């Protein structure tokens, strides 16, 4: 019932719903947004929920626009007939955007949602959207009082928004890498700056599902008005000067205004009356709005990319599309700026752009939170595409110099034993070689000097990605493992207990728990020293690893105490396990520095749910 306090089991199911039932790329659609709002209502016990975005209106002024809205009494259905939540203003959303946590204003809870790339210069980028919850009024003695939210509600709203954002980012990262790889291949076939910009404008049209787009850039190293650099459309791609509209001063003012936007956004077509003339089409061939993407160099506006939406596309649909593709549009914008700079200032533009695209793709893959094996395979495929290689091999040194891990990718027409020519580069981390990257081609395709330089940079990037990934994995393991015994620590045990207890309640099965305490452990430390005491703890931990099932959870609870979780075990079964563990502990014998063998005994107590 709307307004009732959700239980822990409800929250687990809600987070599962966010992770599984909202397809990536659908959060900011009306259907996906309504489903997310329904999940938020059930999770936080709210009366109603809305998904909002901040987007410029026709005059460039920000307004709060609703993507979806659901009332608690109509979960999963329409909200017609119910009054919408009051008080949702631009000021409220902008205030929430400046906070590191959710904002509570009267009976409203506002949780910002960040999506898109997490580049360092975008750390302060505005949120993509906002989840707004309204608390249900409560019956109190003497009448009805305004509803409120608890700290738990705020935390749950933050978590489900984070889960939804991660799904959007995962889809965006995958889509972005694919598009950038195709773009790299396409622009590598062009020898002129104009041709490369044409190609990128076409990809901009594809990214926004439009037929018409144009790119405006300031001359490199100069200020002044922006210049039209490329146009794509039904009449074929074209570059450079077109017939200017009558009021060029107003056009340049509009371009300067939208170039200062923080992120891609939708602008009403009525605010860009000159666009149809630039594109060379009539109003009947355009939707109600255009998607504008600012082009920046060192955070300074240097141009604008504009995509005209297809006929029948509303301003709301265009704003949603810009929101969904924010990461890809920013990546294309960066590529346009980089291309225009490098290609105009270097005779080696083609190689530089392809190299940048390869390194950028590897960086994107390394940041995409993929598993180690998937990350390495993805990187090798990018390297194979770049060098048009028959095979790419990655050899990683193990704990010993002779121990190797090998990853490789091959072209479909690869024939083992065929003659080849290869180039290789070592992976160096902290002045130590951690592996080797090898690229092979047929004898008819020799490697050039720039190829060697590129592979060396790729090897450095791969080494950095591997080192960073390994460091993150180590930090993650240290957060939940006890350094002395290598068993899960108390923090991990508390989380495991909560999960297993919830599962036992939902599935109506037994859960047993026991606590083991080493007898007279203080006396061992006092008599023989802490090093001997540490040896006792490590031997007890090793004993656990051969005495319990894979589904059981053993952790160091603190000091000489160990917590044992036995999912699915009845009282009698748990008692038998505890007796077996107690007997095994009595067989542990540690030799002190004086060569005296110290016997060990332990006591256990337990309970069953």
Coordinates of C-alpha atoms in Angstrom, one line a residue:
X1 CA 0.0 0.0 0.0
X2 CA 1.4 3.5 -0.9
X3 CA 3.0 5.1 2.1
X4 CA 3.6 1.9 4.1
X5 CA 7.1 1.2 5.3
X6 CA 8.9 -1.2 2.9
X7 CA 10.7 -4.2 4.4
X8 CA 14.2 -5.4 3.6
X9 CA 12.9 -8.1 1.3
X10 CA 10.9 -5.5 -0.6
X11 CA 14.2 -3.6 -1.1
X12 CA 16.1 -6.6 -2.3
X13 CA 13.3 -7.3 -4.8
X14 CA 13.2 -3.7 -5.9
X15 CA 17.0 -3.5 -6.6
X16 CA 16.6 -6.7 -8.6
X17 CA 13.8 -5.1 -10.5
X18 CA 16.0 -2.1 -11.3
X19 CA 18.9 -4.4 -12.4
X20 CA 16.8 -6.8 -14.4
X21 CA 13.5 -5.4 -15.6
X22 CA 14.5 -2.0 -17.0
X23 CA 16.4 -2.6 -20.3
X24 CA 19.5 -0.5 -20.8
X25 CA 18.7 2.7 -22.8
X26 CA 15.0 2.7 -21.6
X27 CA 15.3 4.5 -18.3
X28 CA 14.5 7.9 -19.8
X29 CA 11.6 6.8 -22.0
X30 CA 8.0 7.2 -20.8
X31 CA 7.5 3.4 -20.3
X32 CA 10.9 2.7 -18.7
X33 CA 10.6 5.9 -16.6
X34 CA 7.2 4.9 -15.3
X35 CA 8.4 1.4 -14.4
X36 CA 11.4 2.9 -12.6
X37 CA 9.0 5.3 -10.7
X38 CA 6.8 2.4 -9.7
X39 CA 9.9 0.6 -8.3
X40 CA 10.9 3.7 -6.4
X41 CA 7.5 4.0 -4.8
X42 CA 7.5 0.5 -3.6
X43 CA 11.1 0.7 -2.4
X44 CA 10.8 4.0 -0.4
X45 CA 7.1 3.8 0.6
X46 CA 6.2 7.0 -1.3
X47 CA 2.8 8.3 -2.4
X48 CA 4.0 9.1 -5.9
X49 CA 7.2 9.4 -7.9
X50 CA 8.4 11.4 -11.0
X51 CA 11.4 11.4 -13.3
X52 CA 12.4 14.9 -14.3
X53 CA 15.1 16.4 -16.5
X54 CA 16.4 20.0 -16.8
X55 CA 16.4 21.1 -20.4
X56 CA 16.6 24.5 -22.1
X57 CA 13.3 26.0 -23.5
X58 CA 13.1 27.8 -26.8
X59 CA 14.7 30.9 -25.3
X60 CA 17.6 28.9 -23.7
X61 CA 16.1 29.2 -20.2
X62 CA 16.2 25.9 -18.2
X63 CA 12.9 24.3 -17.3
X64 CA 11.9 21.2 -15.4
X65 CA 10.5 18.7 -17.8
X66 CA 8.7 15.5 -16.7
X67 CA 9.7 12.2 -18.3
X68 CA 7.4 10.0 -16.3
X69 CA 5.1 10.2 -13.3
X70 CA 3.3 7.5 -11.3
X71 CA 0.9 7.6 -8.4
X72 CA 1.3 5.0 -5.7
X73 CA -2.3 3.8 -5.9
X74 CA -1.9 3.1 -9.6
X75 CA 1.4 1.2 -9.7
X76 CA 2.2 -0.2 -13.1
X77 CA -0.7 1.7 -14.7
X78 CA -1.7 5.2 -15.7
X79 CA -1.7 8.1 -13.3
X80 CA -4.6 9.9 -14.9
X81 CA -7.0 11.4 -12.4
X82 CA -4.4 12.0 -9.7
X83 CA -3.0 15.4 -8.9
X84 CA 0.7 15.8 -9.8
X85 CA 3.2 16.4 -7.1
X86 CA 3.5 20.2 -6.3
X87 CA 6.7 22.2 -5.8
X88 CA 8.9 20.6 -8.4
X89 CA 10.7 23.6 -9.8
X90 CA 13.9 24.4 -11.6
X91 CA 15.3 26.0 -8.4
X92 CA 14.6 22.8 -6.4
X93 CA 16.3 20.5 -9.0
X94 CA 19.3 22.8 -9.4
X95 CA 19.7 22.9 -5.6
X96 CA 19.6 19.1 -5.6
X97 CA 22.2 19.0 -8.4
X98 CA 24.7 20.8 -6.2
X99 CA 24.5 18.3 -3.4
X100 CA 26.4 15.1 -2.9
X101 CA 23.3 13.4 -1.4
X102 CA 19.6 13.5 -1.9
X103 CA 17.7 16.7 -1.0
X104 CA 14.6 16.7 1.2
X105 CA 12.2 19.7 0.9
X106 CA 9.0 19.5 2.9
X107 CA 7.4 16.2 1.8
X108 CA 9.6 15.8 -1.4
X109 CA 12.8 13.8 -1.7
X110 CA 15.0 14.7 -4.8
X111 CA 17.7 12.2 -5.8
X112 CA 19.9 13.3 -8.8
X113 CA 20.9 10.7 -11.3
X114 CA 24.3 10.9 -13.1
X115 CA 25.0 9.0 -16.3
X116 CA 27.5 9.3 -19.1
X117 CA 31.3 9.2 -19.1
X118 CA 33.1 9.9 -15.9
X119 CA 36.0 11.9 -17.4
X120 CA 38.0 13.9 -14.9
X121 CA 37.0 17.2 -16.4
X122 CA 33.4 16.2 -16.2
X123 CA 33.5 15.4 -12.5
X124 CA 31.3 18.4 -11.8
X125 CA 28.9 17.7 -14.8
X126 CA 25.3 18.3 -14.0
X127 CA 23.0 15.3 -13.3
X128 CA 21.2 13.7 -16.3
X129 CA 17.9 13.4 -14.5
X130 CA 16.2 13.6 -11.1
X131 CA 14.0 11.1 -9.2
X132 CA 11.4 13.1 -7.1
X133 CA 9.4 11.2 -4.5
X134 CA 6.5 12.6 -2.5
X135 CA 5.8 11.1 1.0
X136 CA 2.3 10.0 1.9
X137 CA 0.5 12.0 4.6
X138 CA 0.3 10.2 7.9
X139 CA -2.5 9.9 10.4
X140 CA -1.5 11.4 13.8
X141 CA -3.4 12.1 16.9
X142 CA -5.3 15.2 16.3
X143 CA -5.4 15.0 12.5
X144 CA -3.3 14.4 9.3
X145 CA 0.4 15.5 9.2
X146 CA 2.7 16.0 6.2
X147 CA 4.6 12.9 5.2
X148 CA 8.3 12.6 5.6
X149 CA 11.3 10.4 4.6
X150 CA 13.8 8.6 6.8
X151 CA 17.5 8.2 6.3
X152 CA 16.9 4.6 5.1
X153 CA 14.5 5.9 2.4
X154 CA 17.2 8.4 1.2
X155 CA 19.8 5.6 1.1
X156 CA 17.4 3.3 -0.9
X157 CA 16.6 6.0 -3.4
X158 CA 20.3 6.6 -3.9
X159 CA 21.0 2.9 -4.5
X160 CA 18.2 2.3 -7.0
X161 CA 19.2 5.4 -8.9
X162 CA 22.8 4.3 -8.9
X163 CA 21.8 0.9 -10.2
X164 CA 19.7 2.4 -13.0
X165 CA 22.5 4.8 -13.9
X166 CA 25.1 2.0 -14.1
X167 CA 22.9 0.1 -16.5
X168 CA 22.6 3.2 -18.7
X169 CA 26.4 3.6 -18.5
X170 CA 27.0 0.0 -19.4
X171 CA 24.8 0.2 -22.5
X172 CA 26.3 3.6 -23.4
X173 CA 29.9 2.3 -23.0
X174 CA 29.3 -0.7 -25.2
X175 CA 27.4 1.4 -27.9
X176 CA 30.0 4.2 -27.7
X177 CA 33.0 1.8 -28.2
X178 CA 31.3 0.2 -31.2
X179 CA 30.5 3.5 -32.8
X180 CA 33.9 5.0 -32.2
X181 CA 35.5 1.9 -33.7
X182 CA 33.4 2.2 -36.8
X183 CA 34.1 5.9 -36.9
X184 CA 37.8 5.3 -36.7
X185 CA 37.7 3.0 -39.6
X186 CA 35.5 5.4 -41.7
X187 CA 37.6 8.5 -41.2
X188 CA 40.8 6.6 -41.8
X189 CA 39.6 6.2 -45.4
X190 CA 39.5 10.0 -45.8
X191 CA 42.5 12.0 -46.7
X192 CA 41.1 15.5 -46.2
X193 CA 39.9 17.4 -43.2
X194 CA 36.6 18.1 -45.0
X195 CA 36.1 14.4 -45.7
X196 CA 36.8 13.4 -42.1
X197 CA 34.3 16.1 -40.8
X198 CA 31.7 14.9 -43.3
X199 CA 32.1 11.3 -42.0
X200 CA 31.7 12.5 -38.4
X201 CA 28.7 14.6 -39.2
X202 CA 27.1 11.5 -40.8
X203 CA 27.8 9.5 -37.6
X204 CA 26.3 12.4 -35.6
X205 CA 23.1 12.0 -37.6
X206 CA 23.1 8.3 -37.0
X207 CA 23.6 8.8 -33.2
X208 CA 20.5 11.0 -33.0
X209 CA 18.4 9.0 -35.6
X210 CA 18.2 12.0 -37.8
X211 CA 18.7 12.6 -41.5
X212 CA 20.2 16.0 -41.3
X213 CA 23.1 17.4 -39.2
X214 CA 25.7 20.2 -39.4
X215 CA 28.9 21.1 -37.6
X216 CA 30.1 24.7 -36.9
X217 CA 33.6 25.4 -35.7
X218 CA 35.7 28.4 -34.9
X219 CA 38.9 28.7 -37.0
X220 CA 41.8 26.9 -35.2
X221 CA 43.7 29.4 -33.0
X222 CA 41.2 32.2 -33.7
X223 CA 38.2 33.7 -32.1
X224 CA 35.4 35.3 -34.1
X225 CA 32.3 33.8 -35.6
X226 CA 32.0 30.0 -36.1
X227 CA 32.2 28.6 -39.6
X228 CA 30.0 25.9 -41.1
X229 CA 32.4 23.0 -41.7
X230 CA 30.1 20.1 -42.8
X231 CA 26.5 19.2 -43.5
X232 CA 24.9 15.8 -44.1
X233 CA 21.4 15.1 -45.4
X234 CA 19.2 13.4 -48.0
X235 CA 20.7 15.5 -50.8
X236 CA 24.2 14.1 -50.0
X237 CA 27.0 15.3 -47.8
X238 CA 28.4 18.7 -48.6
X239 CA 31.0 21.1 -47.1
X240 CA 31.5 24.7 -46.8
X241 CA 29.9 27.8 -47.7
X242 CA 26.1 27.7 -48.2
X243 CA 23.8 30.6 -48.7
X244 CA 23.7 32.5 -45.4
X245 CA 20.3 33.4 -43.9
X246 CA 19.2 37.0 -44.0
X247 CA 19.9 37.7 -40.3
X248 CA 23.5 36.3 -39.8
X249 CA 24.0 38.3 -36.7
X250 CA 21.1 36.6 -35.0
X251 CA 22.3 33.2 -36.2
X252 CA 25.8 33.7 -34.7
X253 CA 24.2 34.9 -31.5
X254 CA 22.2 31.7 -31.3
X255 CA 25.3 29.6 -32.0
X256 CA 27.3 31.3 -29.3
X257 CA 24.4 30.8 -26.9
X258 CA 24.0 27.0 -27.5
X259 CA 27.8 26.5 -27.6
X260 CA 27.8 27.4 -23.9
X261 CA 25.4 24.6 -22.9
X262 CA 26.8 22.1 -20.3
X263 CA 25.7 19.0 -22.2
X264 CA 23.8 17.9 -25.3
X265 CA 20.2 19.2 -25.2
X266 CA 17.0 19.7 -27.2
X267 CA 16.2 23.2 -28.6
X268 CA 12.9 24.0 -30.1
X269 CA 13.1 24.5 -33.9
X270 CA 11.3 27.8 -33.5
X271 CA 14.4 29.1 -31.6
X272 CA 16.7 28.2 -34.6
X273 CA 14.7 29.7 -37.6
X274 CA 17.8 29.7 -39.8
X275 CA 18.5 26.0 -39.5
X276 CA 16.2 24.9 -42.3
X277 CA 18.0 27.2 -44.7
X278 CA 21.4 25.9 -43.7
X279 CA 20.3 22.3 -44.1
X280 CA 18.5 23.2 -47.4
X281 CA 15.1 21.5 -46.5
X282 CA 11.6 22.6 -45.6
X283 CA 9.9 22.6 -42.2
X284 CA 7.8 19.6 -43.3
X285 CA 11.0 17.5 -43.2
X286 CA 11.9 18.4 -39.7
X287 CA 10.6 17.6 -36.2
X288 CA 9.7 20.1 -33.5
X289 CA 13.2 20.4 -32.1
X290 CA 16.9 19.9 -32.8
X291 CA 19.6 18.2 -30.7
X292 CA 22.5 20.5 -30.1
X293 CA 25.9 19.3 -28.8
X294 CA 28.5 21.8 -27.6
X295 CA 32.0 21.3 -29.0
X296 CA 34.7 22.2 -26.4
X297 CA 38.5 22.5 -26.3
X298 CA 40.0 22.7 -22.8
X299 CA 36.5 23.3 -21.5
X300 CA 36.1 26.4 -23.7
X301 CA 33.3 26.4 -26.4
X302 CA 34.7 26.3 -29.9
X303 CA 31.7 25.1 -31.9
X304 CA 28.3 23.4 -32.1
X305 CA 27.1 20.2 -33.7
X306 CA 23.3 20.3 -34.6
X307 CA 21.1 17.3 -35.5
X308 CA 17.7 18.0 -36.9
X309 CA 15.2 15.4 -35.7
X310 CA 12.9 13.5 -38.0
X311 CA 9.3 14.6 -38.8
X312 CA 6.9 13.9 -35.9
X313 CA 9.6 14.1 -33.2
X314 CA 8.4 16.3 -30.3
X315 CA 10.6 18.5 -28.3
X316 CA 10.1 16.1 -25.3
X317 CA 11.2 13.1 -27.5
X318 CA 14.3 15.1 -28.6
X319 CA 15.2 16.0 -25.0
X320 CA 14.9 12.3 -24.0
X321 CA 17.0 11.2 -27.0
X322 CA 19.7 13.7 -26.0
X323 CA 19.7 12.4 -22.5
X324 CA 19.9 8.8 -23.5
X325 CA 22.9 9.4 -25.8
X326 CA 24.8 11.9 -23.8
X327 CA 27.9 9.8 -23.5
X328 CA 28.0 9.0 -27.2
X329 CA 27.3 12.6 -28.3
X330 CA 30.1 13.9 -26.0
X331 CA 32.5 11.3 -27.4
X332 CA 31.6 12.3 -31.0
X333 CA 32.0 16.0 -30.1
X334 CA 35.5 15.3 -28.6
X335 CA 36.4 13.4 -31.8
X336 CA 35.2 16.3 -34.0
X337 CA 37.3 18.8 -32.0
X338 CA 40.4 16.5 -31.9
X339 CA 40.1 15.8 -35.7
X340 CA 39.8 19.5 -36.6
X341 CA 42.8 20.4 -34.5
X342 CA 45.1 17.6 -35.4
X343 CA 44.2 17.3 -39.1
X344 CA 44.7 21.1 -39.6
X345 CA 48.0 21.3 -37.8
X346 CA 49.8 18.0 -38.8
X347 CA 50.6 16.2 -42.0
X348 CA 50.3 13.0 -40.1
X349 CA 46.7 13.6 -39.3
X350 CA 45.3 10.2 -40.5
X351 CA 47.7 8.2 -38.3
X352 CA 47.2 10.5 -35.3
X353 CA 43.4 10.2 -35.5
X354 CA 43.4 6.5 -35.8
X355 CA 45.9 6.2 -33.0
X356 CA 43.9 8.5 -30.8
X357 CA 40.7 6.5 -31.5
X358 CA 42.5 3.2 -30.6
X359 CA 43.9 4.6 -27.4
X360 CA 40.6 6.2 -26.5
X361 CA 38.8 2.9 -27.2
X362 CA 41.2 1.1 -25.0
X363 CA 40.7 3.7 -22.2
X364 CA 36.9 3.3 -22.6
X365 CA 37.2 -0.5 -22.3
X366 CA 39.4 -0.2 -19.2
X367 CA 36.9 2.1 -17.5
X368 CA 33.8 0.0 -18.4
X369 CA 34.1 -2.3 -15.3
X370 CA 34.2 -5.4 -17.5
X371 CA 35.8 -8.6 -16.1
X372 CA 39.6 -9.0 -16.7
X373 CA 39.3 -11.7 -19.5
X374 CA 36.5 -9.8 -21.3
X375 CA 38.5 -6.5 -21.0
X376 CA 41.6 -8.1 -22.5
X377 CA 39.8 -9.8 -25.4
X378 CA 38.0 -6.5 -26.2
X379 CA 41.4 -4.6 -26.2
X380 CA 43.0 -7.2 -28.5
X381 CA 40.1 -7.0 -31.0
X382 CA 40.6 -3.2 -31.1
X383 CA 44.3 -3.7 -31.7
X384 CA 43.6 -6.3 -34.4
X385 CA 41.2 -3.9 -36.2
X386 CA 43.6 -1.0 -36.1
X387 CA 46.6 -2.9 -37.5
X388 CA 44.5 -5.1 -39.9
X389 CA 46.4 -8.0 -38.2
X390 CA 45.9 -11.7 -38.8
X391 CA 46.6 -12.4 -35.1
X392 CA 47.3 -10.5 -31.9
X393 CA 48.9 -12.2 -28.8
X394 CA 49.1 -11.0 -25.3
X395 CA 51.6 -12.8 -23.0
X396 CA 51.3 -12.0 -19.3
X397 CA 54.0 -13.0 -16.8
X398 CA 52.7 -14.8 -13.7
X399 CA 54.2 -15.0 -10.2
X400 CA 57.3 -16.7 -11.6
X401 CA 59.1 -15.5 -14.7
X402 CA 58.4 -18.9 -16.4
X403 CA 54.7 -18.8 -15.7
X404 CA 52.7 -17.3 -18.6
X405 CA 49.1 -16.4 -19.3
X406 CA 48.2 -16.1 -23.0
X407 CA 45.3 -14.3 -24.6
X408 CA 45.0 -14.1 -28.4
X409 CA 42.5 -13.2 -31.2
X410 CA 42.7 -14.3 -34.9
X411 CA 41.1 -13.2 -38.1
X412 CA 38.6 -15.6 -39.6
X413 CA 40.9 -16.4 -42.5
X414 CA 43.8 -17.1 -40.2
X415 CA 45.7 -20.3 -41.1
X416 CA 48.0 -21.7 -38.5
X417 CA 51.5 -22.1 -39.8
X418 CA 51.2 -19.5 -42.6
X419 CA 54.2 -17.2 -43.1
X420 CA 53.9 -13.9 -41.2
X421 CA 55.7 -10.8 -40.1
X422 CA 55.3 -9.5 -36.6
X423 CA 56.1 -6.6 -34.3
X424 CA 56.0 -6.7 -30.5
X425 CA 56.2 -4.3 -27.5
X426 CA 56.8 -5.0 -23.9
X427 CA 54.3 -4.1 -21.2
X428 CA 56.2 -2.2 -18.4
X429 CA 54.7 -1.4 -15.0
X430 CA 56.8 0.2 -12.2
X431 CA 60.0 -0.4 -14.2
X432 CA 59.2 -4.1 -14.5
X433 CA 58.2 -6.1 -17.5
X434 CA 54.8 -7.7 -16.9
X435 CA 54.1 -9.0 -20.4
X436 CA 54.5 -8.7 -24.2
X437 CA 52.1 -7.6 -26.9
X438 CA 52.6 -9.2 -30.4
X439 CA 50.9 -8.2 -33.7
X440 CA 51.2 -10.4 -36.8
X441 CA 50.5 -9.6 -40.4
X442 CA 50.9 -11.4 -43.7
X443 CA 54.3 -10.9 -45.5
X444 CA 52.5 -8.7 -48.0
X445 CA 51.7 -6.1 -45.3
X446 CA 54.9 -4.9 -43.6
X447 CA 54.9 -2.7 -40.6
X448 CA 55.9 1.0 -40.8
X449 CA 57.7 3.2 -38.3
X450 CA 54.5 4.8 -37.0
X451 CA 53.1 1.3 -36.5
X452 CA 56.0 0.5 -34.0
X453 CA 55.3 3.8 -32.2
X454 CA 51.6 3.2 -32.0
X455 CA 52.1 -0.3 -30.7
X456 CA 54.5 1.0 -28.0
X457 CA 51.8 3.5 -26.9
X458 CA 49.2 0.8 -26.9
X459 CA 51.4 -1.4 -24.8
X460 CA 51.8 1.4 -22.2
X461 CA 48.0 1.9 -22.2
X462 CA 47.4 -1.9 -21.7
X463 CA 50.0 -2.1 -18.9
X464 CA 48.3 0.9 -17.2
X465 CA 44.9 -0.7 -17.6
X466 CA 46.1 -4.0 -16.2
X467 CA 47.9 -2.4 -13.2
X468 CA 44.8 -0.2 -12.4
X469 CA 42.4 -3.2 -12.7
X470 CA 44.7 -5.3 -10.5
X471 CA 44.9 -2.5 -7.9
X472 CA 41.1 -2.1 -7.8
X473 CA 40.6 -5.8 -7.4
X474 CA 43.2 -5.9 -4.6
X475 CA 41.5 -2.9 -2.8
X476 CA 38.1 -4.6 -3.2
X477 CA 39.4 -7.8 -1.7
X478 CA 41.2 -6.0 1.2
X479 CA 37.9 -4.3 2.1
X480 CA 36.2 -7.6 2.8
X481 CA 39.2 -9.9 3.8
X482 CA 41.0 -10.3 7.1
X483 CA 44.7 -9.7 6.4
X484 CA 46.0 -12.3 8.9
X485 CA 43.8 -15.3 8.2
X486 CA 42.7 -14.5 4.6
X487 CA 39.1 -15.2 5.7
X488 CA 36.2 -12.7 5.2
X489 CA 36.2 -10.0 7.9
X490 CA 33.4 -8.9 10.1
X491 CA 32.0 -6.4 7.6
X492 CA 31.7 -9.2 5.0
X493 CA 30.1 -11.5 7.6
X494 CA 27.4 -9.0 8.5
X495 CA 26.5 -8.6 4.8
X496 CA 26.4 -12.3 4.2
X497 CA 24.3 -12.8 7.3
X498 CA 21.7 -10.3 6.2
X499 CA 21.5 -11.9 2.7
X500 CA 21.2 -15.4 4.0
X501 CA 18.6 -14.5 6.6
X502 CA 16.5 -12.7 3.9
X503 CA 16.8 -15.8 1.7
X504 CA 15.8 -18.1 4.6
X505 CA 12.7 -16.1 5.3
X506 CA 11.7 -15.9 1.7
X507 CA 12.3 -19.5 0.9
X508 CA 11.2 -20.9 4.3
X509 CA 14.4 -22.8 4.9
X510 CA 16.7 -23.2 7.9
X511 CA 19.7 -21.1 8.6
X512 CA 22.2 -22.0 11.4
X513 CA 24.9 -19.8 12.9
X514 CA 27.7 -20.7 15.2
X515 CA 30.5 -18.8 17.0
X516 CA 33.9 -20.5 17.6
X517 CA 36.1 -19.1 20.4
X518 CA 39.7 -20.4 20.9
X519 CA 40.1 -21.5 24.5
X520 CA 42.7 -19.6 26.7
X521 CA 44.0 -17.6 23.7
X522 CA 45.1 -14.7 25.8
X523 CA 47.3 -17.1 27.8
X524 CA 48.9 -18.3 24.6
X525 CA 49.7 -14.7 23.6
X526 CA 51.0 -13.8 27.1
X527 CA 53.1 -17.0 27.4
X528 CA 54.5 -17.6 24.0
X529 CA 54.1 -14.3 22.2
X530 CA 51.8 -12.8 19.6
X531 CA 53.6 -14.4 16.7
X532 CA 52.6 -17.8 18.1
X533 CA 49.1 -16.5 18.6
X534 CA 48.9 -15.4 15.0
X535 CA 50.1 -18.9 13.9
X536 CA 47.3 -20.4 15.9
X537 CA 44.7 -18.2 14.1
X538 CA 46.1 -19.0 10.7
X539 CA 46.1 -22.8 11.4
X540 CA 42.5 -22.6 12.6
X541 CA 41.6 -20.7 9.4
X542 CA 43.2 -23.4 7.3
X543 CA 41.3 -26.0 9.2
X544 CA 38.0 -24.3 8.4
X545 CA 38.7 -24.4 4.6
X546 CA 38.6 -28.2 4.6
X547 CA 35.8 -28.7 7.1
X548 CA 33.0 -26.7 5.6
X549 CA 30.9 -26.7 2.4
X550 CA 31.4 -24.3 -0.5
X551 CA 28.0 -22.7 0.4
X552 CA 29.0 -22.1 4.0
X553 CA 30.4 -18.7 5.1
X554 CA 33.4 -18.6 7.6
X555 CA 34.7 -15.3 8.8
X556 CA 36.9 -13.9 11.5
X557 CA 34.5 -12.1 13.8
X558 CA 37.2 -10.5 15.9
X559 CA 40.2 -11.5 18.1
X560 CA 40.1 -15.3 18.5
X561 CA 36.4 -15.6 17.4
X562 CA 35.2 -17.0 14.1
X563 CA 31.6 -16.8 12.8
X564 CA 30.2 -19.8 10.9
X565 CA 27.1 -19.4 8.7
X566 CA 25.4 -22.7 7.6
X567 CA 22.6 -22.0 5.1
X568 CA 20.0 -24.8 4.9
X569 CA 21.3 -26.6 8.0
X570 CA 18.9 -27.7 10.7
X571 CA 19.7 -27.6 14.4
X572 CA 20.8 -31.2 14.5
X573 CA 22.9 -30.9 11.3
X574 CA 24.5 -27.7 12.6
X575 CA 25.4 -29.4 15.9
X576 CA 27.1 -32.3 14.0
X577 CA 29.1 -29.8 12.0
X578 CA 30.1 -27.8 15.1
X579 CA 31.2 -31.0 16.8
X580 CA 33.3 -32.0 13.8
X581 CA 34.9 -28.5 13.7
X582 CA 35.6 -28.6 17.5
X583 CA 37.3 -32.0 17.1
X584 CA 39.4 -30.8 14.2
X585 CA 40.4 -27.7 16.1
X586 CA 41.7 -30.0 18.9
X587 CA 44.0 -31.6 16.3
X588 CA 45.7 -28.3 15.6
X589 CA 49.1 -28.1 17.2
X590 CA 51.4 -25.1 16.9
X591 CA 55.1 -25.1 17.6
X592 CA 56.3 -22.1 19.7
X593 CA 59.7 -20.5 19.3
X594 CA 61.0 -22.7 22.2
X595 CA 60.1 -25.7 20.1
X596 CA 57.3 -26.6 22.5
X597 CA 54.1 -27.9 20.9
X598 CA 51.1 -26.0 22.0
X599 CA 47.8 -27.9 22.0
X600 CA 44.7 -25.9 20.9
X601 CA 41.1 -26.3 21.9
X602 CA 38.0 -24.4 21.0
X603 CA 34.4 -23.9 22.2
X604 CA 31.4 -23.3 20.0
X605 CA 27.9 -22.0 20.5
X606 CA 25.1 -21.7 17.9
X607 CA 21.5 -21.0 17.0
X608 CA 19.1 -22.0 14.3
X609 CA 16.5 -20.0 12.4

